[in-house]
Amino acid sequence: MFYLIMARLTRFILPGQPQHVIIRGNNRDPIFLTNQDYSFYLDILKRACDKHFCELHAYVLMTNHVHLLITPNTSEGLSKTIQMIGRYYVQYFNFTYHRTGTLWEGRYKATLIDSDIYALLCYRYLELNPVRANMVKHPADYPWSSYRYNALGENNLVVTPHAQYTALGNNPEQRQEVYRSLFNTHIDEKTLDEIRQATNKSWVLGNSYFKEKIEHQLNRRTTPLPKGGDRKSEAYNINRVRPF
């Protein structure tokens, strides 16, 4: 009998390239119970991004998980930002609700994205989460996302617009109008699944040209091998071990 030892893959990190990040509560339990919890999380999120040189473009805080569209500007910026948020928020949450132990479900999920194609799609994907979850009828009805800033110009100190968003118009009013119009078109199921699969599996989200470019830059695969893997590869044989 053979056992496979699966090494934990390093994350795709490229300073200046946005990432879609998902952080889930342990056992899918709630991580926000009151409005104060959401506000505290956003405050820590802002402080962490500023300290570790990350730009947050879009977000949604759901009951038991968080989505972020974020660009790290250093190789360790994203991991340090998530670590800082996790540490401070767990301390706050455990103290507030008289509990102990972990709050998070393992490592955060993340995918490096092709901003030219997927940046604005991910904006919409994030901000439409409460609609897909049947929590509200329109993203403007949900207070804990970036939609009201991006679409309506509501003050929000956490958000830094991505270049793709800025290119929507010559002034804030034009950008907001064009941005709102993007929500008149649904995201098709194929694209939704593509975003989910890339994020949950921590692969790269982009077209073949973008993935090939990232492979050359980071010297690693950006998509999974065909099912079953390459049984003749050196990596396969290294990771295959016999039990003692």
PDB file of N, CA and C in Angstrom, residues 22-119:
ATOM      1  N   ILE A  22     -10.772  34.671   0.459  1.00  0.00           N
ATOM      2  CA  ILE A  22     -11.915  34.248   1.271  1.00  0.00           C
ATOM      3  C   ILE A  22     -11.399  33.799   2.632  1.00  0.00           C
ATOM      4  N   ILE A  23     -12.000  34.327   3.692  1.00  0.00           N
ATOM      5  CA  ILE A  23     -11.682  33.934   5.061  1.00  0.00           C
ATOM      6  C   ILE A  23     -12.972  33.424   5.686  1.00  0.00           C
ATOM      7  N   ARG A  24     -12.964  32.171   6.145  1.00  0.00           N
ATOM      8  CA  ARG A  24     -14.186  31.552   6.661  1.00  0.00           C
ATOM      9  C   ARG A  24     -14.102  31.312   8.158  1.00  0.00           C
ATOM     10  N   GLY A  25     -15.269  31.351   8.801  1.00  0.00           N
ATOM     11  CA  GLY A  25     -15.363  30.998  10.201  1.00  0.00           C
ATOM     12  C   GLY A  25     -15.238  29.496  10.391  1.00  0.00           C
ATOM     13  N   ASN A  26     -14.690  29.093  11.523  1.00  0.00           N
ATOM     14  CA  ASN A  26     -14.513  27.681  11.820  1.00  0.00           C
ATOM     15  C   ASN A  26     -15.856  26.967  11.850  1.00  0.00           C
ATOM     16  N   ASN A  27     -15.928  25.819  11.143  1.00  0.00           N
ATOM     17  CA  ASN A  27     -17.165  25.043  11.048  1.00  0.00           C
ATOM     18  C   ASN A  27     -18.318  25.845  10.438  1.00  0.00           C
ATOM     19  N   ARG A  28     -17.958  26.889   9.687  1.00  0.00           N
ATOM     20  CA  ARG A  28     -18.943  27.792   9.075  1.00  0.00           C
ATOM     21  C   ARG A  28     -19.800  28.508  10.135  1.00  0.00           C
ATOM     22  N   ASP A  29     -19.261  28.622  11.353  1.00  0.00           N
ATOM     23  CA  ASP A  29     -19.977  29.338  12.408  1.00  0.00           C
ATOM     24  C   ASP A  29     -19.919  30.834  12.163  1.00  0.00           C
ATOM     25  N   PRO A  30     -20.882  31.600  12.698  1.00  0.00           N
ATOM     26  CA  PRO A  30     -20.872  33.054  12.523  1.00  0.00           C
ATOM     27  C   PRO A  30     -19.617  33.698  13.110  1.00  0.00           C
ATOM     28  N   ILE A  31     -19.100  34.688  12.413  1.00  0.00           N
ATOM     29  CA  ILE A  31     -17.984  35.472  12.929  1.00  0.00           C
ATOM     30  C   ILE A  31     -18.401  36.915  13.191  1.00  0.00           C
ATOM     31  N   PHE A  32     -19.632  37.249  12.826  1.00  0.00           N
ATOM     32  CA  PHE A  32     -20.204  38.562  13.122  1.00  0.00           C
ATOM     33  C   PHE A  32     -21.585  38.360  13.742  1.00  0.00           C
ATOM     34  N   LEU A  33     -21.805  38.975  14.892  1.00  0.00           N
ATOM     35  CA  LEU A  33     -23.093  38.839  15.570  1.00  0.00           C
ATOM     36  C   LEU A  33     -23.825  40.163  15.712  1.00  0.00           C
ATOM     37  N   THR A  34     -23.095  41.259  15.748  1.00  0.00           N
ATOM     38  CA  THR A  34     -23.708  42.584  15.905  1.00  0.00           C
ATOM     39  C   THR A  34     -23.060  43.569  14.939  1.00  0.00           C
ATOM     40  N   ASN A  35     -23.671  44.717  14.776  1.00  0.00           N
ATOM     41  CA  ASN A  35     -23.095  45.762  13.922  1.00  0.00           C
ATOM     42  C   ASN A  35     -21.723  46.197  14.430  1.00  0.00           C
ATOM     43  N   GLN A  36     -21.531  46.167  15.726  1.00  0.00           N
ATOM     44  CA  GLN A  36     -20.237  46.542  16.294  1.00  0.00           C
ATOM     45  C   GLN A  36     -19.137  45.598  15.819  1.00  0.00           C
ATOM     46  N   ASP A  37     -19.477  44.324  15.650  1.00  0.00           N
ATOM     47  CA  ASP A  37     -18.487  43.348  15.170  1.00  0.00           C
ATOM     48  C   ASP A  37     -18.025  43.706  13.755  1.00  0.00           C
ATOM     49  N   TYR A  38     -18.973  44.000  12.880  1.00  0.00           N
ATOM     50  CA  TYR A  38     -18.621  44.383  11.512  1.00  0.00           C
ATOM     51  C   TYR A  38     -17.754  45.641  11.501  1.00  0.00           C
ATOM     52  N   SER A  39     -18.136  46.619  12.301  1.00  0.00           N
ATOM     53  CA  SER A  39     -17.394  47.884  12.346  1.00  0.00           C
ATOM     54  C   SER A  39     -15.981  47.674  12.862  1.00  0.00           C
ATOM     55  N   PHE A  40     -15.839  46.853  13.886  1.00  0.00           N
ATOM     56  CA  PHE A  40     -14.510  46.584  14.437  1.00  0.00           C
ATOM     57  C   PHE A  40     -13.640  45.882  13.393  1.00  0.00           C
ATOM     58  N   TYR A  41     -14.217  44.913  12.678  1.00  0.00           N
ATOM     59  CA  TYR A  41     -13.461  44.199  11.656  1.00  0.00           C
ATOM     60  C   TYR A  41     -12.959  45.164  10.577  1.00  0.00           C
ATOM     61  N   LEU A  42     -13.815  46.056  10.125  1.00  0.00           N
ATOM     62  CA  LEU A  42     -13.416  47.012   9.094  1.00  0.00           C
ATOM     63  C   LEU A  42     -12.321  47.948   9.592  1.00  0.00           C
ATOM     64  N   ASP A  43     -12.382  48.313  10.853  1.00  0.00           N
ATOM     65  CA  ASP A  43     -11.349  49.169  11.432  1.00  0.00           C
ATOM     66  C   ASP A  43     -10.002  48.452  11.439  1.00  0.00           C
ATOM     67  N   ILE A  44     -10.004  47.183  11.859  1.00  0.00           N
ATOM     68  CA  ILE A  44      -8.762  46.408  11.862  1.00  0.00           C
ATOM     69  C   ILE A  44      -8.275  46.161  10.438  1.00  0.00           C
ATOM     70  N   LEU A  45      -9.205  45.925   9.524  1.00  0.00           N
ATOM     71  CA  LEU A  45      -8.857  45.715   8.122  1.00  0.00           C
ATOM     72  C   LEU A  45      -8.139  46.945   7.558  1.00  0.00           C
ATOM     73  N   LYS A  46      -8.637  48.113   7.852  1.00  0.00           N
ATOM     74  CA  LYS A  46      -8.017  49.352   7.404  1.00  0.00           C
ATOM     75  C   LYS A  46      -6.613  49.497   7.980  1.00  0.00           C
ATOM     76  N   ARG A  47      -6.472  49.281   9.266  1.00  0.00           N
ATOM     77  CA  ARG A  47      -5.174  49.424   9.931  1.00  0.00           C
ATOM     78  C   ARG A  47      -4.165  48.416   9.401  1.00  0.00           C
ATOM     79  N   ALA A  48      -4.614  47.183   9.173  1.00  0.00           N
ATOM     80  CA  ALA A  48      -3.722  46.138   8.684  1.00  0.00           C
ATOM     81  C   ALA A  48      -3.248  46.437   7.255  1.00  0.00           C
ATOM     82  N   CYS A  49      -4.169  46.885   6.399  1.00  0.00           N
ATOM     83  CA  CYS A  49      -3.794  47.226   5.017  1.00  0.00           C
ATOM     84  C   CYS A  49      -2.789  48.373   4.988  1.00  0.00           C
ATOM     85  N   ASP A  50      -3.018  49.374   5.808  1.00  0.00           N
ATOM     86  CA  ASP A  50      -2.104  50.517   5.853  1.00  0.00           C
ATOM     87  C   ASP A  50      -0.716  50.097   6.343  1.00  0.00           C
ATOM     88  N   LYS A  51      -0.689  49.278   7.368  1.00  0.00           N
ATOM     89  CA  LYS A  51       0.588  48.876   7.959  1.00  0.00           C
ATOM     90  C   LYS A  51       1.397  47.985   7.035  1.00  0.00           C
ATOM     91  N   HIS A  52       0.713  47.118   6.279  1.00  0.00           N
ATOM     92  CA  HIS A  52       1.425  46.121   5.482  1.00  0.00           C
ATOM     93  C   HIS A  52       1.324  46.375   3.979  1.00  0.00           C
ATOM     94  N   PHE A  53       0.979  47.589   3.604  1.00  0.00           N
ATOM     95  CA  PHE A  53       1.057  48.045   2.213  1.00  0.00           C
ATOM     96  C   PHE A  53       0.181  47.227   1.267  1.00  0.00           C
ATOM     97  N   CYS A  54      -1.073  47.078   1.660  1.00  0.00           N
ATOM     98  CA  CYS A  54      -2.064  46.441   0.795  1.00  0.00           C
ATOM     99  C   CYS A  54      -3.149  47.445   0.442  1.00  0.00           C
ATOM    100  N   GLU A  55      -3.699  47.313  -0.752  1.00  0.00           N
ATOM    101  CA  GLU A  55      -4.799  48.173  -1.194  1.00  0.00           C
ATOM    102  C   GLU A  55      -6.060  47.315  -1.330  1.00  0.00           C
ATOM    103  N   LEU A  56      -7.096  47.709  -0.623  1.00  0.00           N
ATOM    104  CA  LEU A  56      -8.370  46.979  -0.655  1.00  0.00           C
ATOM    105  C   LEU A  56      -9.307  47.660  -1.642  1.00  0.00           C
ATOM    106  N   HIS A  57      -9.756  46.920  -2.646  1.00  0.00           N
ATOM    107  CA  HIS A  57     -10.585  47.500  -3.702  1.00  0.00           C
ATOM    108  C   HIS A  57     -12.075  47.215  -3.510  1.00  0.00           C
ATOM    109  N   ALA A  58     -12.381  46.048  -2.998  1.00  0.00           N
ATOM    110  CA  ALA A  58     -13.779  45.656  -2.787  1.00  0.00           C
ATOM    111  C   ALA A  58     -13.816  44.630  -1.669  1.00  0.00           C
ATOM    112  N   TYR A  59     -14.955  44.559  -0.981  1.00  0.00           N
ATOM    113  CA  TYR A  59     -15.096  43.586   0.099  1.00  0.00           C
ATOM    114  C   TYR A  59     -16.565  43.327   0.363  1.00  0.00           C
ATOM    115  N   VAL A  60     -16.825  42.207   1.032  1.00  0.00           N
ATOM    116  CA  VAL A  60     -18.146  41.950   1.590  1.00  0.00           C
ATOM    117  C   VAL A  60     -17.941  41.117   2.849  1.00  0.00           C
ATOM    118  N   LEU A  61     -18.557  41.541   3.924  1.00  0.00           N
ATOM    119  CA  LEU A  61     -18.517  40.810   5.188  1.00  0.00           C
ATOM    120  C   LEU A  61     -19.839  40.079   5.333  1.00  0.00           C
ATOM    121  N   MET A  62     -19.805  38.770   5.146  1.00  0.00           N
ATOM    122  CA  MET A  62     -20.993  37.944   5.301  1.00  0.00           C
ATOM    123  C   MET A  62     -21.055  37.447   6.749  1.00  0.00           C
ATOM    124  N   THR A  63     -22.117  36.745   7.107  1.00  0.00           N
ATOM    125  CA  THR A  63     -22.288  36.318   8.491  1.00  0.00           C
ATOM    126  C   THR A  63     -21.159  35.428   8.973  1.00  0.00           C
ATOM    127  N   ASN A  64     -20.716  34.493   8.122  1.00  0.00           N
ATOM    128  CA  ASN A  64     -19.706  33.540   8.571  1.00  0.00           C
ATOM    129  C   ASN A  64     -18.451  33.496   7.693  1.00  0.00           C
ATOM    130  N   HIS A  65     -18.309  34.454   6.791  1.00  0.00           N
ATOM    131  CA  HIS A  65     -17.091  34.529   6.000  1.00  0.00           C
ATOM    132  C   HIS A  65     -16.927  35.921   5.405  1.00  0.00           C
ATOM    133  N   VAL A  66     -15.724  36.151   4.874  1.00  0.00           N
ATOM    134  CA  VAL A  66     -15.356  37.454   4.328  1.00  0.00           C
ATOM    135  C   VAL A  66     -14.738  37.257   2.946  1.00  0.00           C
ATOM    136  N   HIS A  67     -15.095  38.131   2.011  1.00  0.00           N
ATOM    137  CA  HIS A  67     -14.437  38.189   0.708  1.00  0.00           C
ATOM    138  C   HIS A  67     -13.699  39.516   0.586  1.00  0.00           C
ATOM    139  N   LEU A  68     -12.469  39.465   0.073  1.00  0.00           N
ATOM    140  CA  LEU A  68     -11.683  40.666  -0.164  1.00  0.00           C
ATOM    141  C   LEU A  68     -11.118  40.641  -1.578  1.00  0.00           C
ATOM    142  N   LEU A  69     -11.137  41.789  -2.238  1.00  0.00           N
ATOM    143  CA  LEU A  69     -10.366  41.978  -3.467  1.00  0.00           C
ATOM    144  C   LEU A  69      -9.256  42.944  -3.096  1.00  0.00           C
ATOM    145  N   ILE A  70      -8.042  42.449  -3.056  1.00  0.00           N
ATOM    146  CA  ILE A  70      -6.961  43.184  -2.404  1.00  0.00           C
ATOM    147  C   ILE A  70      -5.665  43.032  -3.187  1.00  0.00           C
ATOM    148  N   THR A  71      -4.887  44.104  -3.263  1.00  0.00           N
ATOM    149  CA  THR A  71      -3.593  44.075  -3.930  1.00  0.00           C
ATOM    150  C   THR A  71      -2.478  44.269  -2.919  1.00  0.00           C
ATOM    151  N   PRO A  72      -1.647  43.253  -2.707  1.00  0.00           N
ATOM    152  CA  PRO A  72      -0.481  43.428  -1.849  1.00  0.00           C
ATOM    153  C   PRO A  72       0.650  44.087  -2.643  1.00  0.00           C
ATOM    154  N   ASN A  73       1.343  45.012  -2.032  1.00  0.00           N
ATOM    155  CA  ASN A  73       2.434  45.686  -2.726  1.00  0.00           C
ATOM    156  C   ASN A  73       3.811  45.230  -2.270  1.00  0.00           C
ATOM    157  N   THR A  74       3.846  44.212  -1.404  1.00  0.00           N
ATOM    158  CA  THR A  74       5.081  43.544  -1.027  1.00  0.00           C
ATOM    159  C   THR A  74       4.823  42.046  -1.029  1.00  0.00           C
ATOM    160  N   SER A  75       5.871  41.255  -1.029  1.00  0.00           N
ATOM    161  CA  SER A  75       5.721  39.806  -1.114  1.00  0.00           C
ATOM    162  C   SER A  75       5.057  39.220   0.125  1.00  0.00           C
ATOM    163  N   GLU A  76       5.181  39.857   1.275  1.00  0.00           N
ATOM    164  CA  GLU A  76       4.595  39.341   2.505  1.00  0.00           C
ATOM    165  C   GLU A  76       3.403  40.159   2.975  1.00  0.00           C
ATOM    166  N   GLY A  77       3.028  41.169   2.200  1.00  0.00           N
ATOM    167  CA  GLY A  77       1.980  42.087   2.637  1.00  0.00           C
ATOM    168  C   GLY A  77       0.645  41.427   2.891  1.00  0.00           C
ATOM    169  N   LEU A  78       0.232  40.516   2.005  1.00  0.00           N
ATOM    170  CA  LEU A  78      -1.076  39.894   2.151  1.00  0.00           C
ATOM    171  C   LEU A  78      -1.124  38.991   3.376  1.00  0.00           C
ATOM    172  N   SER A  79      -0.137  38.118   3.517  1.00  0.00           N
ATOM    173  CA  SER A  79      -0.148  37.197   4.652  1.00  0.00           C
ATOM    174  C   SER A  79      -0.082  37.942   5.978  1.00  0.00           C
ATOM    175  N   LYS A  80       0.718  38.988   6.041  1.00  0.00           N
ATOM    176  CA  LYS A  80       0.824  39.758   7.287  1.00  0.00           C
ATOM    177  C   LYS A  80      -0.464  40.521   7.584  1.00  0.00           C
ATOM    178  N   THR A  81      -1.120  40.994   6.537  1.00  0.00           N
ATOM    179  CA  THR A  81      -2.399  41.682   6.723  1.00  0.00           C
ATOM    180  C   THR A  81      -3.440  40.729   7.290  1.00  0.00           C
ATOM    181  N   ILE A  82      -3.557  39.533   6.692  1.00  0.00           N
ATOM    182  CA  ILE A  82      -4.532  38.559   7.168  1.00  0.00           C
ATOM    183  C   ILE A  82      -4.199  38.104   8.587  1.00  0.00           C
ATOM    184  N   GLN A  83      -2.919  37.922   8.875  1.00  0.00           N
ATOM    185  CA  GLN A  83      -2.512  37.529  10.229  1.00  0.00           C
ATOM    186  C   GLN A  83      -2.887  38.580  11.259  1.00  0.00           C
ATOM    187  N   MET A  84      -2.646  39.835  10.923  1.00  0.00           N
ATOM    188  CA  MET A  84      -2.964  40.915  11.855  1.00  0.00           C
ATOM    189  C   MET A  84      -4.465  41.007  12.098  1.00  0.00           C
ATOM    190  N   ILE A  85      -5.249  40.924  11.019  1.00  0.00           N
ATOM    191  CA  ILE A  85      -6.705  40.964  11.167  1.00  0.00           C
ATOM    192  C   ILE A  85      -7.170  39.807  12.050  1.00  0.00           C
ATOM    193  N   GLY A  86      -6.673  38.609  11.742  1.00  0.00           N
ATOM    194  CA  GLY A  86      -7.092  37.436  12.494  1.00  0.00           C
ATOM    195  C   GLY A  86      -6.761  37.542  13.962  1.00  0.00           C
ATOM    196  N   ARG A  87      -5.559  37.980  14.266  1.00  0.00           N
ATOM    197  CA  ARG A  87      -5.126  38.057  15.665  1.00  0.00           C
ATOM    198  C   ARG A  87      -5.968  39.048  16.463  1.00  0.00           C
ATOM    199  N   TYR A  88      -6.111  40.249  15.947  1.00  0.00           N
ATOM    200  CA  TYR A  88      -6.837  41.285  16.694  1.00  0.00           C
ATOM    201  C   TYR A  88      -8.331  40.989  16.772  1.00  0.00           C
ATOM    202  N   TYR A  89      -8.875  40.469  15.671  1.00  0.00           N
ATOM    203  CA  TYR A  89     -10.321  40.227  15.689  1.00  0.00           C
ATOM    204  C   TYR A  89     -10.678  39.061  16.605  1.00  0.00           C
ATOM    205  N   VAL A  90      -9.869  38.014  16.622  1.00  0.00           N
ATOM    206  CA  VAL A  90     -10.142  36.889  17.522  1.00  0.00           C
ATOM    207  C   VAL A  90     -10.075  37.340  18.974  1.00  0.00           C
ATOM    208  N   GLN A  91      -9.089  38.159  19.300  1.00  0.00           N
ATOM    209  CA  GLN A  91      -8.993  38.687  20.667  1.00  0.00           C
ATOM    210  C   GLN A  91     -10.259  39.456  21.037  1.00  0.00           C
ATOM    211  N   TYR A  92     -10.681  40.308  20.126  1.00  0.00           N
ATOM    212  CA  TYR A  92     -11.895  41.095  20.364  1.00  0.00           C
ATOM    213  C   TYR A  92     -13.122  40.198  20.501  1.00  0.00           C
ATOM    214  N   PHE A  93     -13.285  39.253  19.574  1.00  0.00           N
ATOM    215  CA  PHE A  93     -14.479  38.414  19.538  1.00  0.00           C
ATOM    216  C   PHE A  93     -14.544  37.502  20.771  1.00  0.00           C
ATOM    217  N   ASN A  94     -13.413  36.899  21.122  1.00  0.00           N
ATOM    218  CA  ASN A  94     -13.403  36.012  22.280  1.00  0.00           C
ATOM    219  C   ASN A  94     -13.680  36.769  23.578  1.00  0.00           C
ATOM    220  N   PHE A  95     -13.107  37.960  23.691  1.00  0.00           N
ATOM    221  CA  PHE A  95     -13.348  38.770  24.891  1.00  0.00           C
ATOM    222  C   PHE A  95     -14.810  39.214  24.957  1.00  0.00           C
ATOM    223  N   THR A  96     -15.344  39.654  23.831  1.00  0.00           N
ATOM    224  CA  THR A  96     -16.715  40.175  23.808  1.00  0.00           C
ATOM    225  C   THR A  96     -17.738  39.106  24.129  1.00  0.00           C
ATOM    226  N   TYR A  97     -17.518  37.890  23.622  1.00  0.00           N
ATOM    227  CA  TYR A  97     -18.517  36.836  23.754  1.00  0.00           C
ATOM    228  C   TYR A  97     -18.094  35.717  24.726  1.00  0.00           C
ATOM    229  N   HIS A  98     -17.065  36.010  25.549  1.00  0.00           N
ATOM    230  CA  HIS A  98     -16.656  35.105  26.624  1.00  0.00           C
ATOM    231  C   HIS A  98     -16.397  33.691  26.109  1.00  0.00           C
ATOM    232  N   ARG A  99     -15.573  33.628  25.085  1.00  0.00           N
ATOM    233  CA  ARG A  99     -15.247  32.337  24.486  1.00  0.00           C
ATOM    234  C   ARG A  99     -13.736  32.199  24.379  1.00  0.00           C
ATOM    235  N   THR A 100     -13.274  31.013  24.029  1.00  0.00           N
ATOM    236  CA  THR A 100     -11.854  30.763  23.808  1.00  0.00           C
ATOM    237  C   THR A 100     -11.688  29.958  22.525  1.00  0.00           C
ATOM    238  N   GLY A 101     -10.457  29.859  22.067  1.00  0.00           N
ATOM    239  CA  GLY A 101     -10.175  29.005  20.920  1.00  0.00           C
ATOM    240  C   GLY A 101     -10.197  29.734  19.598  1.00  0.00           C
ATOM    241  N   THR A 102     -10.027  28.947  18.543  1.00  0.00           N
ATOM    242  CA  THR A 102      -9.930  29.504  17.201  1.00  0.00           C
ATOM    243  C   THR A 102     -11.278  30.014  16.710  1.00  0.00           C
ATOM    244  N   LEU A 103     -11.216  30.914  15.753  1.00  0.00           N
ATOM    245  CA  LEU A 103     -12.424  31.439  15.120  1.00  0.00           C
ATOM    246  C   LEU A 103     -12.438  31.123  13.629  1.00  0.00           C
ATOM    247  N   TRP A 104     -11.256  30.814  13.075  1.00  0.00           N
ATOM    248  CA  TRP A 104     -11.118  30.693  11.633  1.00  0.00           C
ATOM    249  C   TRP A 104     -11.002  29.237  11.185  1.00  0.00           C
ATOM    250  N   GLU A 105     -11.405  28.992   9.963  1.00  0.00           N
ATOM    251  CA  GLU A 105     -11.341  27.670   9.352  1.00  0.00           C
ATOM    252  C   GLU A 105     -10.028  27.531   8.584  1.00  0.00           C
ATOM    253  N   GLY A 106      -8.965  27.181   9.275  1.00  0.00           N
ATOM    254  CA  GLY A 106      -7.689  26.934   8.629  1.00  0.00           C
ATOM    255  C   GLY A 106      -7.139  28.148   7.898  1.00  0.00           C
ATOM    256  N   ARG A 107      -6.417  27.888   6.821  1.00  0.00           N
ATOM    257  CA  ARG A 107      -5.797  28.953   6.031  1.00  0.00           C
ATOM    258  C   ARG A 107      -6.850  29.680   5.192  1.00  0.00           C
ATOM    259  N   TYR A 108      -6.574  30.932   4.937  1.00  0.00           N
ATOM    260  CA  TYR A 108      -7.456  31.654   4.033  1.00  0.00           C
ATOM    261  C   TYR A 108      -7.267  31.144   2.608  1.00  0.00           C
ATOM    262  N   LYS A 109      -8.313  31.284   1.792  1.00  0.00           N
ATOM    263  CA  LYS A 109      -8.260  30.907   0.377  1.00  0.00           C
ATOM    264  C   LYS A 109      -7.945  32.151  -0.454  1.00  0.00           C
ATOM    265  N   ALA A 110      -7.164  31.970  -1.509  1.00  0.00           N
ATOM    266  CA  ALA A 110      -6.818  33.135  -2.328  1.00  0.00           C
ATOM    267  C   ALA A 110      -6.465  32.713  -3.739  1.00  0.00           C
ATOM    268  N   THR A 111      -6.771  33.584  -4.688  1.00  0.00           N
ATOM    269  CA  THR A 111      -6.374  33.370  -6.072  1.00  0.00           C
ATOM    270  C   THR A 111      -5.829  34.667  -6.654  1.00  0.00           C
ATOM    271  N   LEU A 112      -4.716  34.548  -7.339  1.00  0.00           N
ATOM    272  CA  LEU A 112      -4.148  35.666  -8.081  1.00  0.00           C
ATOM    273  C   LEU A 112      -5.003  35.887  -9.324  1.00  0.00           C
ATOM    274  N   ILE A 113      -5.382  37.133  -9.602  1.00  0.00           N
ATOM    275  CA  ILE A 113      -6.306  37.350 -10.721  1.00  0.00           C
ATOM    276  C   ILE A 113      -5.713  38.245 -11.806  1.00  0.00           C
ATOM    277  N   ASP A 114      -6.149  37.991 -13.000  1.00  0.00           N
ATOM    278  CA  ASP A 114      -5.837  38.823 -14.162  1.00  0.00           C
ATOM    279  C   ASP A 114      -6.723  40.054 -14.077  1.00  0.00           C
ATOM    280  N   SER A 115      -6.146  41.166 -13.679  1.00  0.00           N
ATOM    281  CA  SER A 115      -6.959  42.352 -13.413  1.00  0.00           C
ATOM    282  C   SER A 115      -7.637  42.892 -14.662  1.00  0.00           C
ATOM    283  N   ASP A 116      -7.017  42.762 -15.838  1.00  0.00           N
ATOM    284  CA  ASP A 116      -7.610  43.300 -17.056  1.00  0.00           C
ATOM    285  C   ASP A 116      -8.972  42.672 -17.342  1.00  0.00           C
ATOM    286  N   ILE A 117      -9.113  41.376 -17.054  1.00  0.00           N
ATOM    287  CA  ILE A 117     -10.351  40.660 -17.363  1.00  0.00           C
ATOM    288  C   ILE A 117     -11.236  40.497 -16.139  1.00  0.00           C
ATOM    289  N   TYR A 118     -10.625  40.233 -14.990  1.00  0.00           N
ATOM    290  CA  TYR A 118     -11.402  39.771 -13.848  1.00  0.00           C
ATOM    291  C   TYR A 118     -11.545  40.772 -12.696  1.00  0.00           C
ATOM    292  N   ALA A 119     -10.863  41.891 -12.735  1.00  0.00           N
ATOM    293  CA  ALA A 119     -10.954  42.817 -11.600  1.00  0.00           C
ATOM    294  C   ALA A 119     -12.392  43.272 -11.361  1.00  0.00           C
TER     295      ALA A 119
END
